[in-house]
Coordinates of C-alpha atoms in Angstrom, one line a residue:
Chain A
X1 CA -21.1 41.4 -12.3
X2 CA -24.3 43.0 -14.0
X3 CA -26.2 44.6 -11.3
X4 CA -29.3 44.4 -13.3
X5 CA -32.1 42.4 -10.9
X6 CA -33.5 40.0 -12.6
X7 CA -29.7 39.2 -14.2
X8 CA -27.8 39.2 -11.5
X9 CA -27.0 35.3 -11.3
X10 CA -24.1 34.2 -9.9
X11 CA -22.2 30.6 -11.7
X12 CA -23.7 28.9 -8.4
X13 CA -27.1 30.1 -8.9
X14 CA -27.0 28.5 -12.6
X15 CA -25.5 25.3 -11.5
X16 CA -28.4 25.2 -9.2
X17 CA -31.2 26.3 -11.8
X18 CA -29.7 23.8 -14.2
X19 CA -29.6 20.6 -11.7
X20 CA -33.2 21.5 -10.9
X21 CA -34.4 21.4 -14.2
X22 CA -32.5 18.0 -15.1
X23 CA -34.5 16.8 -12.0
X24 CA -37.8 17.7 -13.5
X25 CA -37.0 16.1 -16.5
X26 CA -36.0 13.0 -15.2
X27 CA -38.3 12.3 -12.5
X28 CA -41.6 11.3 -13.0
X29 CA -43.3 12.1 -10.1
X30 CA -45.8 8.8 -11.1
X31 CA -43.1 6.5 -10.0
X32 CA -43.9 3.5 -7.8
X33 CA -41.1 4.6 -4.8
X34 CA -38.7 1.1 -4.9
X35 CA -40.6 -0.7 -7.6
X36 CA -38.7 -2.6 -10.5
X37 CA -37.7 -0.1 -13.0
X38 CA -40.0 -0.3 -16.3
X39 CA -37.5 -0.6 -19.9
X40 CA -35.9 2.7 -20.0
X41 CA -37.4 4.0 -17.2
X42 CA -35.2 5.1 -14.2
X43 CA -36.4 3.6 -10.6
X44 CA -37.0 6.4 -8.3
X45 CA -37.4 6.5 -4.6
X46 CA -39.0 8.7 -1.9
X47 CA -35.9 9.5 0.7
X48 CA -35.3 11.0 3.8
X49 CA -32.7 12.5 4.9
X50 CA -31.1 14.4 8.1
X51 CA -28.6 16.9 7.1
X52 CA -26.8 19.5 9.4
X53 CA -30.0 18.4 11.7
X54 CA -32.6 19.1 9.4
X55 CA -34.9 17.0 7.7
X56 CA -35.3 17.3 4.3
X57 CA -37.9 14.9 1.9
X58 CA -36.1 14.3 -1.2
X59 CA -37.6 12.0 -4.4
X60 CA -34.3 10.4 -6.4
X61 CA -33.1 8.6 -8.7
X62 CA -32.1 5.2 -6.9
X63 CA -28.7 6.0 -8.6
X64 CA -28.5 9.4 -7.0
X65 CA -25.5 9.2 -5.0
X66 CA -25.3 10.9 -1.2
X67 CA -22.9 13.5 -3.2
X68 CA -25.1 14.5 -5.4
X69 CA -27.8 14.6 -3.5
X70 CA -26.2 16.8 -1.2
X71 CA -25.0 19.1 -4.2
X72 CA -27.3 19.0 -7.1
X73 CA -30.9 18.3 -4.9
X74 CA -30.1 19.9 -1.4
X75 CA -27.7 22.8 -3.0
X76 CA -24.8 22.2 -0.5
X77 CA -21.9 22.5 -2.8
X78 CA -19.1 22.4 0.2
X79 CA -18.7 18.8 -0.6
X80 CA -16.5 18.7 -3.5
X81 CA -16.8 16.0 -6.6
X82 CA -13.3 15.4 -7.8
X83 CA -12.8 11.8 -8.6
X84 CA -16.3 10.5 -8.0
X85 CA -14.5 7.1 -7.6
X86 CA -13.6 7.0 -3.7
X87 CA -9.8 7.7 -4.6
X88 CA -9.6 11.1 -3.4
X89 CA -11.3 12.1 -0.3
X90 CA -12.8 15.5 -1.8
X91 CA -16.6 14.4 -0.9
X92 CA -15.4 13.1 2.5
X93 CA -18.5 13.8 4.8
X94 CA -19.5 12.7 8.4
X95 CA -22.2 9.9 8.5
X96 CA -23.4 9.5 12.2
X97 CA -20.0 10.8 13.5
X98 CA -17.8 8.6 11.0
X99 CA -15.9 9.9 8.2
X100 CA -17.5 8.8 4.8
X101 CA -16.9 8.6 1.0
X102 CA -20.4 10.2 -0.1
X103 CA -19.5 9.5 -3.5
X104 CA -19.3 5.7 -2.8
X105 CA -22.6 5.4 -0.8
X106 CA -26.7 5.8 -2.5
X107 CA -28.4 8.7 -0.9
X108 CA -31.0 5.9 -0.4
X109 CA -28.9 3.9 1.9
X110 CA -28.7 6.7 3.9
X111 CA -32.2 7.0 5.6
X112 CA -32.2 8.0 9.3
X113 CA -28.5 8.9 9.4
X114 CA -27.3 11.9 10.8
X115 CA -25.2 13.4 8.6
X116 CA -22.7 16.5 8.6
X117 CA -21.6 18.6 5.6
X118 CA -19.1 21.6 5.7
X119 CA -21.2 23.9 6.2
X120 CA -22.8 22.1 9.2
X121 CA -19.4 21.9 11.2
X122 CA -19.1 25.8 10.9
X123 CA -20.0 29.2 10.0
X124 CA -18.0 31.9 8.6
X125 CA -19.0 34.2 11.4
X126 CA -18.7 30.9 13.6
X127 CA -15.7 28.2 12.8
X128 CA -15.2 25.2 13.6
X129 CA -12.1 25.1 15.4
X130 CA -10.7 22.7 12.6
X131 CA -11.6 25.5 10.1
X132 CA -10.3 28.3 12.3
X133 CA -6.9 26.0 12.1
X134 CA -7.2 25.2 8.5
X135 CA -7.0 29.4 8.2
X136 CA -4.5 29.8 10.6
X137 CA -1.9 27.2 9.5
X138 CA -3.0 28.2 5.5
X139 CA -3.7 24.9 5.0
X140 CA -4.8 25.0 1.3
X141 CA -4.3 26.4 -2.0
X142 CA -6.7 26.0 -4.4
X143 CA -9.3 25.2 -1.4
X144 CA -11.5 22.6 -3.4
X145 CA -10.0 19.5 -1.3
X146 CA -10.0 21.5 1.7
X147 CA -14.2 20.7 3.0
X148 CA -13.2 17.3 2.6
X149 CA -9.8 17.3 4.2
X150 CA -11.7 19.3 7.4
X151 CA -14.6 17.0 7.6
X152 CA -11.7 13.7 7.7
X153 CA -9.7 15.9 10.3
X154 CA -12.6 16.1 12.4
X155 CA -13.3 12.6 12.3
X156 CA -9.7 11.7 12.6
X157 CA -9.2 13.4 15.9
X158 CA -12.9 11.5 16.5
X159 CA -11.0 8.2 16.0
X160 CA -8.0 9.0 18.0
X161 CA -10.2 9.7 20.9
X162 CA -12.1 6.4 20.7
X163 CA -8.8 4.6 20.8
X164 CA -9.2 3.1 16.9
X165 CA -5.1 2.5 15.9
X166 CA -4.1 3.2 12.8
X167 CA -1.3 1.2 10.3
X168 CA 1.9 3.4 12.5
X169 CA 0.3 2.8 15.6
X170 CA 3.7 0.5 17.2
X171 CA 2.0 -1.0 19.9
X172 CA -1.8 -2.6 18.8
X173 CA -2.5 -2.4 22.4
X174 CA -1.4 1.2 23.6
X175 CA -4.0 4.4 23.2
X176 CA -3.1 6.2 19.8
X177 CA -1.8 9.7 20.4
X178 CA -2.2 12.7 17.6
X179 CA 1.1 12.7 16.5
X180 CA 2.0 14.2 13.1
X181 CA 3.1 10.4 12.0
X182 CA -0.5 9.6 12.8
X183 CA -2.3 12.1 11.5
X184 CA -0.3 11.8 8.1
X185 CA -1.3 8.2 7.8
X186 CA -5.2 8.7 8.9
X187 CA -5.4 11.6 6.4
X188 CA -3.8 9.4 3.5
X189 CA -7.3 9.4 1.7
X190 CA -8.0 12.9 1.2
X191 CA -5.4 13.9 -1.4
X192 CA -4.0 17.9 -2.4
X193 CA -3.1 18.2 -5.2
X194 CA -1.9 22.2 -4.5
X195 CA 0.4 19.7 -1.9
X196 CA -0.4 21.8 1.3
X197 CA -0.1 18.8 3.4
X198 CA 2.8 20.3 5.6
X199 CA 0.6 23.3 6.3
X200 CA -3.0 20.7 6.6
X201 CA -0.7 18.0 9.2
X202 CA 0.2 21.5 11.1
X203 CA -3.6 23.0 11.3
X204 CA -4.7 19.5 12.3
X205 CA -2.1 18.8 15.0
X206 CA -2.7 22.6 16.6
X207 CA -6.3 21.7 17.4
X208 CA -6.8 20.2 20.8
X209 CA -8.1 16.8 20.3
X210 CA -8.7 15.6 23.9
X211 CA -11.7 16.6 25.6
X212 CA -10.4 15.5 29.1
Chain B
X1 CA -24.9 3.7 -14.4
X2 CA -27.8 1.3 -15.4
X3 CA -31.0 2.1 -13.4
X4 CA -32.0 -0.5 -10.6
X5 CA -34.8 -0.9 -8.0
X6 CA -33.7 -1.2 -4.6
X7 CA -35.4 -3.0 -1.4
X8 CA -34.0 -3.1 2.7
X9 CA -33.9 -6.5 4.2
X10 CA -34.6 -6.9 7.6
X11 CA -33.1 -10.8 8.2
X12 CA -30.5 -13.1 6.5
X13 CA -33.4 -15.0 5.5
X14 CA -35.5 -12.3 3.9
X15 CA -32.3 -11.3 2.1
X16 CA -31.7 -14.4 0.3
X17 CA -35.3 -15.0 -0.3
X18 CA -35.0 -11.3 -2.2
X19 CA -32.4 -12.4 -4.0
X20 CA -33.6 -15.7 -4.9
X21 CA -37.0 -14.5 -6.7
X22 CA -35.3 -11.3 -8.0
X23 CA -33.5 -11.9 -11.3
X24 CA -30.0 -9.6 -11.3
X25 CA -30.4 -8.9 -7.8
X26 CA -27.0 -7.9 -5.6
X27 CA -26.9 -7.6 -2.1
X28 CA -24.9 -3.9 -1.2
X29 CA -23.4 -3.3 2.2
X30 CA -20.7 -0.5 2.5
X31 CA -20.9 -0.6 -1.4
X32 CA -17.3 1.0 -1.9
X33 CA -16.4 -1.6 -4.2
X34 CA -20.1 -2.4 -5.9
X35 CA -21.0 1.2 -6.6
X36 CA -17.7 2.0 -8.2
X37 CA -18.2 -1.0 -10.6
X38 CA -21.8 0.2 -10.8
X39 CA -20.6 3.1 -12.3
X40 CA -18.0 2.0 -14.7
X41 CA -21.2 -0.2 -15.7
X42 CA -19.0 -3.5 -14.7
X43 CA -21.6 -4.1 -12.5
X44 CA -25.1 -4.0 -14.0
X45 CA -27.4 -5.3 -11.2
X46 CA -31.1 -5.0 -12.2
X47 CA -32.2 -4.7 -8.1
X48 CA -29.9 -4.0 -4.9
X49 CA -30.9 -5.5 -1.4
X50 CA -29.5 -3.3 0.9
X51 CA -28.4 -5.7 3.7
X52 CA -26.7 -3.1 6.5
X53 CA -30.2 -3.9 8.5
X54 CA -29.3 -7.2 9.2
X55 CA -28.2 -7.4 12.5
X56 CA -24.7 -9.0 11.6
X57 CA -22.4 -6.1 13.0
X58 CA -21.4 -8.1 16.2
X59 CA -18.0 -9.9 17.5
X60 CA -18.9 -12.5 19.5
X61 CA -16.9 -15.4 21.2
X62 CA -17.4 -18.6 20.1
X63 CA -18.1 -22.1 22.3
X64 CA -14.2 -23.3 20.6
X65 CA -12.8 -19.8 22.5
X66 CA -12.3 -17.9 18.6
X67 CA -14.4 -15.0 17.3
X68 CA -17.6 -14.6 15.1
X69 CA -17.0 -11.7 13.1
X70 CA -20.6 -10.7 11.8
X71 CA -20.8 -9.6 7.9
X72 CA -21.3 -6.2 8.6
X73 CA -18.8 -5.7 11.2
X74 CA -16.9 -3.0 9.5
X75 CA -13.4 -2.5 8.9
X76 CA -12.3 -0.1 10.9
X77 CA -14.6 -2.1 14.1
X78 CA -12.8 -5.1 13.2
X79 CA -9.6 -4.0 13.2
X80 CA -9.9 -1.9 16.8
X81 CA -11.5 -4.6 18.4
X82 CA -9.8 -5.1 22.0
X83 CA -9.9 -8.8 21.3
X84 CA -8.5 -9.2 17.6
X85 CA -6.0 -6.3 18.5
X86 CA -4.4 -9.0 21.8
X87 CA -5.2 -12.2 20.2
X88 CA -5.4 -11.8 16.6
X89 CA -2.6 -9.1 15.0
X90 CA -2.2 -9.6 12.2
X91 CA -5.8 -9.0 11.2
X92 CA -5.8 -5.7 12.9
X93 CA -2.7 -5.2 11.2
X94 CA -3.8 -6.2 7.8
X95 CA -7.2 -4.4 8.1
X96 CA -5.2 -1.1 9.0
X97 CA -2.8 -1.4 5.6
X98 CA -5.8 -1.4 3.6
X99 CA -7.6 1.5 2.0
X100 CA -8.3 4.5 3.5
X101 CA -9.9 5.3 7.1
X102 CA -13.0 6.6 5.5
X103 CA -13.3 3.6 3.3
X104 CA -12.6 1.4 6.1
X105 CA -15.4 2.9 7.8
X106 CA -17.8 1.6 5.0
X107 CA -16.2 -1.6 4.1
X108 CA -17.6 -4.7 5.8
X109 CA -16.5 -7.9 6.7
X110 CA -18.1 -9.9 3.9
X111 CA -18.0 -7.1 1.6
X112 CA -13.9 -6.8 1.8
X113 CA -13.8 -10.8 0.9
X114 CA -16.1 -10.1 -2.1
X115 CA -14.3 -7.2 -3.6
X116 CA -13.1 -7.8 -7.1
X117 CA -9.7 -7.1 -8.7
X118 CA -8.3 -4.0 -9.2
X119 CA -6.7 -5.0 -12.6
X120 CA -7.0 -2.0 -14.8
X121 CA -7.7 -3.9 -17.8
X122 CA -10.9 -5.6 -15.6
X123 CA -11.8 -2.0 -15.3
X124 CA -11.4 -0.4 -19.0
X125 CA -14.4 -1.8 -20.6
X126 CA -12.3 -1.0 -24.1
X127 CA -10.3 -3.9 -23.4
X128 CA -10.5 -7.7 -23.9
X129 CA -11.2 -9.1 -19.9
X130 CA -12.4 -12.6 -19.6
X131 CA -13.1 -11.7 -15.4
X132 CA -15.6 -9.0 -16.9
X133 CA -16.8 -10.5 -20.6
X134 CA -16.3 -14.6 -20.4
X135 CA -14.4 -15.3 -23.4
X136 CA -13.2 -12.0 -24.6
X137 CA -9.4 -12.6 -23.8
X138 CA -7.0 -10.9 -21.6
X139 CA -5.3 -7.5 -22.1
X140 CA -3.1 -8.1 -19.1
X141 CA -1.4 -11.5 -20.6
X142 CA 1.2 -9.5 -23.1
X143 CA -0.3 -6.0 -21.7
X144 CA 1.0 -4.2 -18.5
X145 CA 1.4 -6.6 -15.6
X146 CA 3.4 -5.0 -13.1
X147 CA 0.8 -5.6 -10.3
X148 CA -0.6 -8.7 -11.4
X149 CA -0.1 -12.3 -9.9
X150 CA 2.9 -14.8 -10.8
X151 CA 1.4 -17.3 -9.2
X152 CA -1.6 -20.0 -9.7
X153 CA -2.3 -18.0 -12.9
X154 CA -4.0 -19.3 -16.2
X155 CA -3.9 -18.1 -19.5
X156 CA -7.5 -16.7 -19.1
X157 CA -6.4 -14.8 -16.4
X158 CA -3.7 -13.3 -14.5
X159 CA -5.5 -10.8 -11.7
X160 CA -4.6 -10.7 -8.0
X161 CA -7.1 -10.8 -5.1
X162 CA -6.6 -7.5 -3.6
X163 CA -7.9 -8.0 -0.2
X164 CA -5.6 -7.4 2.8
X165 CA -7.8 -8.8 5.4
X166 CA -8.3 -12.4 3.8
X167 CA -4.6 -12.9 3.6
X168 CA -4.3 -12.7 7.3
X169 CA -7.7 -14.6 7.5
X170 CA -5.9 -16.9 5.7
X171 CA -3.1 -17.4 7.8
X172 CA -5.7 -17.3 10.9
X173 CA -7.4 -20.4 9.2
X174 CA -11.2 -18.5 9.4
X175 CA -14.5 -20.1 8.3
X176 CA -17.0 -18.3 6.1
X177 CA -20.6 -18.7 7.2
X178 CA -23.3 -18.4 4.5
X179 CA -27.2 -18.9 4.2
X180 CA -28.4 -20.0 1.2
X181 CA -31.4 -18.9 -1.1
X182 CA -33.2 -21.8 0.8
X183 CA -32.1 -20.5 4.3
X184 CA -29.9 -23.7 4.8
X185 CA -26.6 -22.4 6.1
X186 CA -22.7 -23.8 5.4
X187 CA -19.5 -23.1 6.9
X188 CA -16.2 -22.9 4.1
X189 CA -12.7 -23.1 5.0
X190 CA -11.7 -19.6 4.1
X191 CA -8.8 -21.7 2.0
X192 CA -11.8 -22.8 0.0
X193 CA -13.6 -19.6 -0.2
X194 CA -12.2 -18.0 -3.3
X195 CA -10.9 -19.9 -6.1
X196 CA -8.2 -20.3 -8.8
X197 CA -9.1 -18.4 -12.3
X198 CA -8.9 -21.7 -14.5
X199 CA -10.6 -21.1 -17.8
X200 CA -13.3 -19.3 -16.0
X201 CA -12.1 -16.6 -14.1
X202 CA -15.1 -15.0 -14.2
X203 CA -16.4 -16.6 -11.0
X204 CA -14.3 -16.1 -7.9
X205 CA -15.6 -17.9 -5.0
X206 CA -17.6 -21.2 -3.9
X207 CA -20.5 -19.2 -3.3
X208 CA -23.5 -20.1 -5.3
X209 CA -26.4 -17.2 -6.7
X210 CA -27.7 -15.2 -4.5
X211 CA -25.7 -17.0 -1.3
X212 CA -25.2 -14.3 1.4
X213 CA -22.0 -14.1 3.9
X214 CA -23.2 -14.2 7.1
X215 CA -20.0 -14.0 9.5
X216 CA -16.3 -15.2 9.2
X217 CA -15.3 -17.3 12.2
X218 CA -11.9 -17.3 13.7
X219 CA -10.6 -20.3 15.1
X220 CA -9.3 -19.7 19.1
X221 CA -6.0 -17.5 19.3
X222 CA -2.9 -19.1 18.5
X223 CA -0.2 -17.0 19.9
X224 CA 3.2 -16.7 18.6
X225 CA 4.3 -12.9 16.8
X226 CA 2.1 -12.0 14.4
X227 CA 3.1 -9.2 11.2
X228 CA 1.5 -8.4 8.6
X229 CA 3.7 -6.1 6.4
X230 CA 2.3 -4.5 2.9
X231 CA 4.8 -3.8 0.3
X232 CA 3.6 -0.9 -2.2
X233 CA 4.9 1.9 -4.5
X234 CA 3.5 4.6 -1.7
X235 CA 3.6 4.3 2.4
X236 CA -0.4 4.0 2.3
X237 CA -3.5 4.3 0.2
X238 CA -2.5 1.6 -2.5
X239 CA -2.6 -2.0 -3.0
X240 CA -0.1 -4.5 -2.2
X241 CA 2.7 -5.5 -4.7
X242 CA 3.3 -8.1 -2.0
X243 CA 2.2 -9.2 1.3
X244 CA 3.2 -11.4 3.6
X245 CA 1.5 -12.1 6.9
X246 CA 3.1 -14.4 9.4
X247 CA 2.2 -16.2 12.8
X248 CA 5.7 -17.4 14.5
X249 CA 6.0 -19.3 17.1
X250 CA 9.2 -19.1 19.6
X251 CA 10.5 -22.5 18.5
X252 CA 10.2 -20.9 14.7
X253 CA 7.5 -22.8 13.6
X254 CA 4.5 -20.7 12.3
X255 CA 2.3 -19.6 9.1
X256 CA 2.7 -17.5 5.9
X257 CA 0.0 -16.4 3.4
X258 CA 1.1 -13.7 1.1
X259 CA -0.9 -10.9 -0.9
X260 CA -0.8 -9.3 -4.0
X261 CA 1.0 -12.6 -5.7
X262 CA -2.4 -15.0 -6.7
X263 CA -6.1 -14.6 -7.7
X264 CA -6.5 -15.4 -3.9
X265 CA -4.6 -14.6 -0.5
X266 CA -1.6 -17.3 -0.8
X267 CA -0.9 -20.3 1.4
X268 CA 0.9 -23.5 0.9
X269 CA 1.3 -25.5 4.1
X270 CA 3.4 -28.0 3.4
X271 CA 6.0 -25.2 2.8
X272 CA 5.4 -24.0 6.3
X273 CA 7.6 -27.1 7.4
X274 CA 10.5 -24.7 6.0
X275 CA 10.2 -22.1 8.7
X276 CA 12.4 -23.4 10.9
X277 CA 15.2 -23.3 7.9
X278 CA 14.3 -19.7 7.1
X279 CA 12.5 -17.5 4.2
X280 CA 14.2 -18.8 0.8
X281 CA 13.4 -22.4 1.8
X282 CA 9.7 -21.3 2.6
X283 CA 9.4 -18.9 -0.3
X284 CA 11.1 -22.0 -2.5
X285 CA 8.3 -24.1 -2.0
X286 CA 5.7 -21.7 -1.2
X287 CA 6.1 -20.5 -4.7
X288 CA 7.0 -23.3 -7.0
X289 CA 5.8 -23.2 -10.3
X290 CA 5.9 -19.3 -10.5
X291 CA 4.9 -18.2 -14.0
X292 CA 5.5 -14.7 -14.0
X293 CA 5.8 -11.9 -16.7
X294 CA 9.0 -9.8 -17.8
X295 CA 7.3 -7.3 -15.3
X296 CA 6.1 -8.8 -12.4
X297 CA 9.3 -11.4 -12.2
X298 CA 10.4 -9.3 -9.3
X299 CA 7.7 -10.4 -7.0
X300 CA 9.0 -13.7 -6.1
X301 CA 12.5 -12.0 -4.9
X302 CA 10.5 -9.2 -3.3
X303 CA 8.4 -11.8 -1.9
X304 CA 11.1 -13.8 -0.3
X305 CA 12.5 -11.1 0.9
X306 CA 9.8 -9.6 2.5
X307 CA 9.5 -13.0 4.3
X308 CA 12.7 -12.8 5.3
X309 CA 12.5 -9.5 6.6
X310 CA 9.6 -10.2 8.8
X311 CA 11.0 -13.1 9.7
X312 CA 13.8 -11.4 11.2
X313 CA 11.5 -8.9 12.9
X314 CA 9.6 -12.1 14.6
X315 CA 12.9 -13.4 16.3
X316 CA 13.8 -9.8 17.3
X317 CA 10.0 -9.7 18.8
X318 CA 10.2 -13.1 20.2

């Protein structure tokens, strides 16, 4: 890297200096907030939204999806795009403890959720258990599925807890346990395409899931 | 995606009042289906009424001893529900083959009976789709048709439903509750709900512009086993190449609606006389008049078989 100051960008600083400049241009600040959009003219919308327990004031697009929100307006790029059509799980978030598809949802409808990125679960000085098992069991390759297969992990375990079955679960009726045949099944939407799934079901299954 | 303006509505009655005085207006609840057409610009609303204020996320019993499933009630609520997991089976069951957990988290009662097909030439806007563009033909008549249905099909159109949970609504006999754009309210037969392609495919259910789902009542538990099993080229995450739900009594009486094989979840009831005499006498009658494709022929053995298979599995159960 060029150690010159005023040079010394890295790709991630210019993906963020390039999504801030496409929201000057295509935001007019004159916008009524949820007013019917003019010929030509995108609607925008004042929005609020709690992220990794802060608050942060944000003025979209009523296109603007929670993803990109997150990544092109807030900056945190943990949450990967890869399909951008719900199919793979890589922008899998947590939306007032629930797993969600932030691709498939409008940053809009998200007002007065809590919600929880990556780099809300943990730290790198300070994992997340789940990430501290993700390292441990190496499960990943390439890493770019790997925020969202932590966030669904978490959530999973969540779900397991709370008693929710799953399509394997034999009996409707009985509590669900966190057996690998579980955990492959609730996992089944974030997809790996490095195929580390033996190492992910191992990192998920070696974090203890029951508080009691 | 084309630009919109979007509005919360905080009552049934506010929401169809929205939608009746806004021209192109949608109502959006988990969205997972709307925004993905949204994006492939097969959906072009003008304005979205976000309806997940609307307090419709209860189960409730009913007077008659069944369920009220509110609209917003989501997927993976309904389908853990202590009440629908003892009484009502093959909903959970159904529920739980579809989609993904996250997407089940999102997905809402009404919503999953409003989803559209998943035909791939409905979704590639280069191609001829008379669901998408009334008129413009059908890619998937002559085209690839693997997946699509062999049965109630027209020569406009050849798409399946892809809903899990209405073909064990189906078999459950469930009511949908609506409010109209004048806030008068119906009740349809969930048989009635969604309808035949015809020569205009393009509209789907009974439901009239800017008519909102309000719940989906189940009728009081009828016992017997109930199975749902899902047939598809992966263990999870896809869509059904067949379905079949049953209900079976211990004298071998019982229901069968099947997915994946019709532009809506599958029931004859007359054929359900058959039971008793086993699957291919069912799956005879319950699909007579199967017009299939050189590639999708197989559905009506894999159909029957399925049947028979759960079938099977009921008088092991039983």
């Amino acid at each position: 890297m060029n150690d010159s100051g005023d040079v010394n960008l890295t790709r991630r600083d210019l993906l963020i200096a390039g999504a801030t400049s496409v929201v000057a241009v295509t935001l007019p600040s004159t916008m009524a907030a949820t007013g019917p959009p003019a010929a030509g003219v995108p609607a925008v919308s004042n929005v609020t939204l709690q992220v990794n327990g802060d608050t942060r004031q944000l003025r979209l697009d009523t296109r603007t999806t929670l993803l990109d929100a997150l990544r092109e307006h807030l900056h945190l790029t943990g949450s990967k795009k890869g399909c951008d059509h719900g199919q793979c799980g890589a922008c899998t978030v947590i939306v007032d403890g629930r797993r969600a598809l932030s691709c498939l949802t409008l940053a809009v409808m998200q007002e007065g959720r809590a919600i929880t990125t990556i780099e809300g679960l943990g730290t790198p000085e300070n994992l997340h258990p789940m990430q501290a098992s993700f390292v441990k069991h190496d499960g990943y390759q390439c890493g770019y599925c790997t925020p969202g297969q932590i966030c669904s992990a978490v959530a999973v375990l969540g779900e397991i807890e709370a008693g929710i079955p799953s399509l394997v679960s034999a009996d409707l009726t009985a509590r669900p346990q966190a057996t690998p045949e579980e955990i492959r099944e609730r996992m089944s939407g974030n997809i790996c395409r490095c195929g580390a799934y033996s190492n992910i079901v191992d990192a998920i299954t070696d974090v203890p899931w029951r508080s009691a | 995606m084309k630009s919109f303006s979007y509005e919360r509505a905080g009552t049934a009655t506010e929401a169809v009042s929205a939608a009746a005085r806004t021209p192109g207006a949608k109502f959006i609840a988990g969205g997972t289906n709307l925004l993905d057409l949204m994006k492939n610009e097969i959906e072009t609303p003008m304005h979205l009424i976000d309806v997940n204020g609307l307090a419709l996320d209860k189960i409730e019993a009913t007077t008659e001893g069944g369920l009220r499933i509110g609209a917003l009630v989501r997927n993976t609520d309904l389908a853990a529900d202590p009440r629908v997991r003892r009484d009502y089976g093959v909903l959970s069951r159904a529920l739980l083959a579809g989609a993904s957990g996250q997407l089940r988290n999102a997905a809402t009662t009404g919503g999953n009976l409003m989803q559209r097909t998943r035909c791939p030439y409905f979704y590639d806007t280069n191609q001829p789709c008379n669901k998408r563009v009334a008129g413009s033909g059908c890619g998937a008549i002559g085209g690839f048709s693997r997946g699509h249905a062999v049965i109630g099909v027209s020569d406009a159109c050849i798409a399946t439903h892809p809903s899990d949970m209405a073909v064990a609504m189906r078999a459950l006999d469930a009511t949908v509750e609506t409010m109209r754009p004048n806030g008068s309210t119906r009740a349809i037969p969930i048989a009635e709900f969604h309808r035949l392609p015809g020569d205009t495919p393009q509209i789907e259910t009974v439901l009239a512009a800017g008519e909102l789902i309000t719940a989906v009542t189940l009728p009081k538990p009828v016992g017997g086993t109930q199975i749902y099993r899902k047939v598809r080229d992966r263990a999870s995450y896809a869509f059904a190449l067949v379905s079949v739900a049953v209900i079976v009594q211990r004298d071998g009486s019982g229901r069968v609606a099947l997915g994946g094989v019709a532009h809506k979840p599958w029931r004859v009831e007359a054929a359900e006389g058959q039971m008793p005499r086993g699957a291919e006498a069912v799956a005879a009658q319950l699909l007579m008049g199967a017009r299939t494709t050189p590639e999708n022929a197989f559905k009506v053995p894999l159909a029957e078989r399925t049947l028979a298979a759960v079938l099977a599995e009921a008088k092991g159960d039983a």
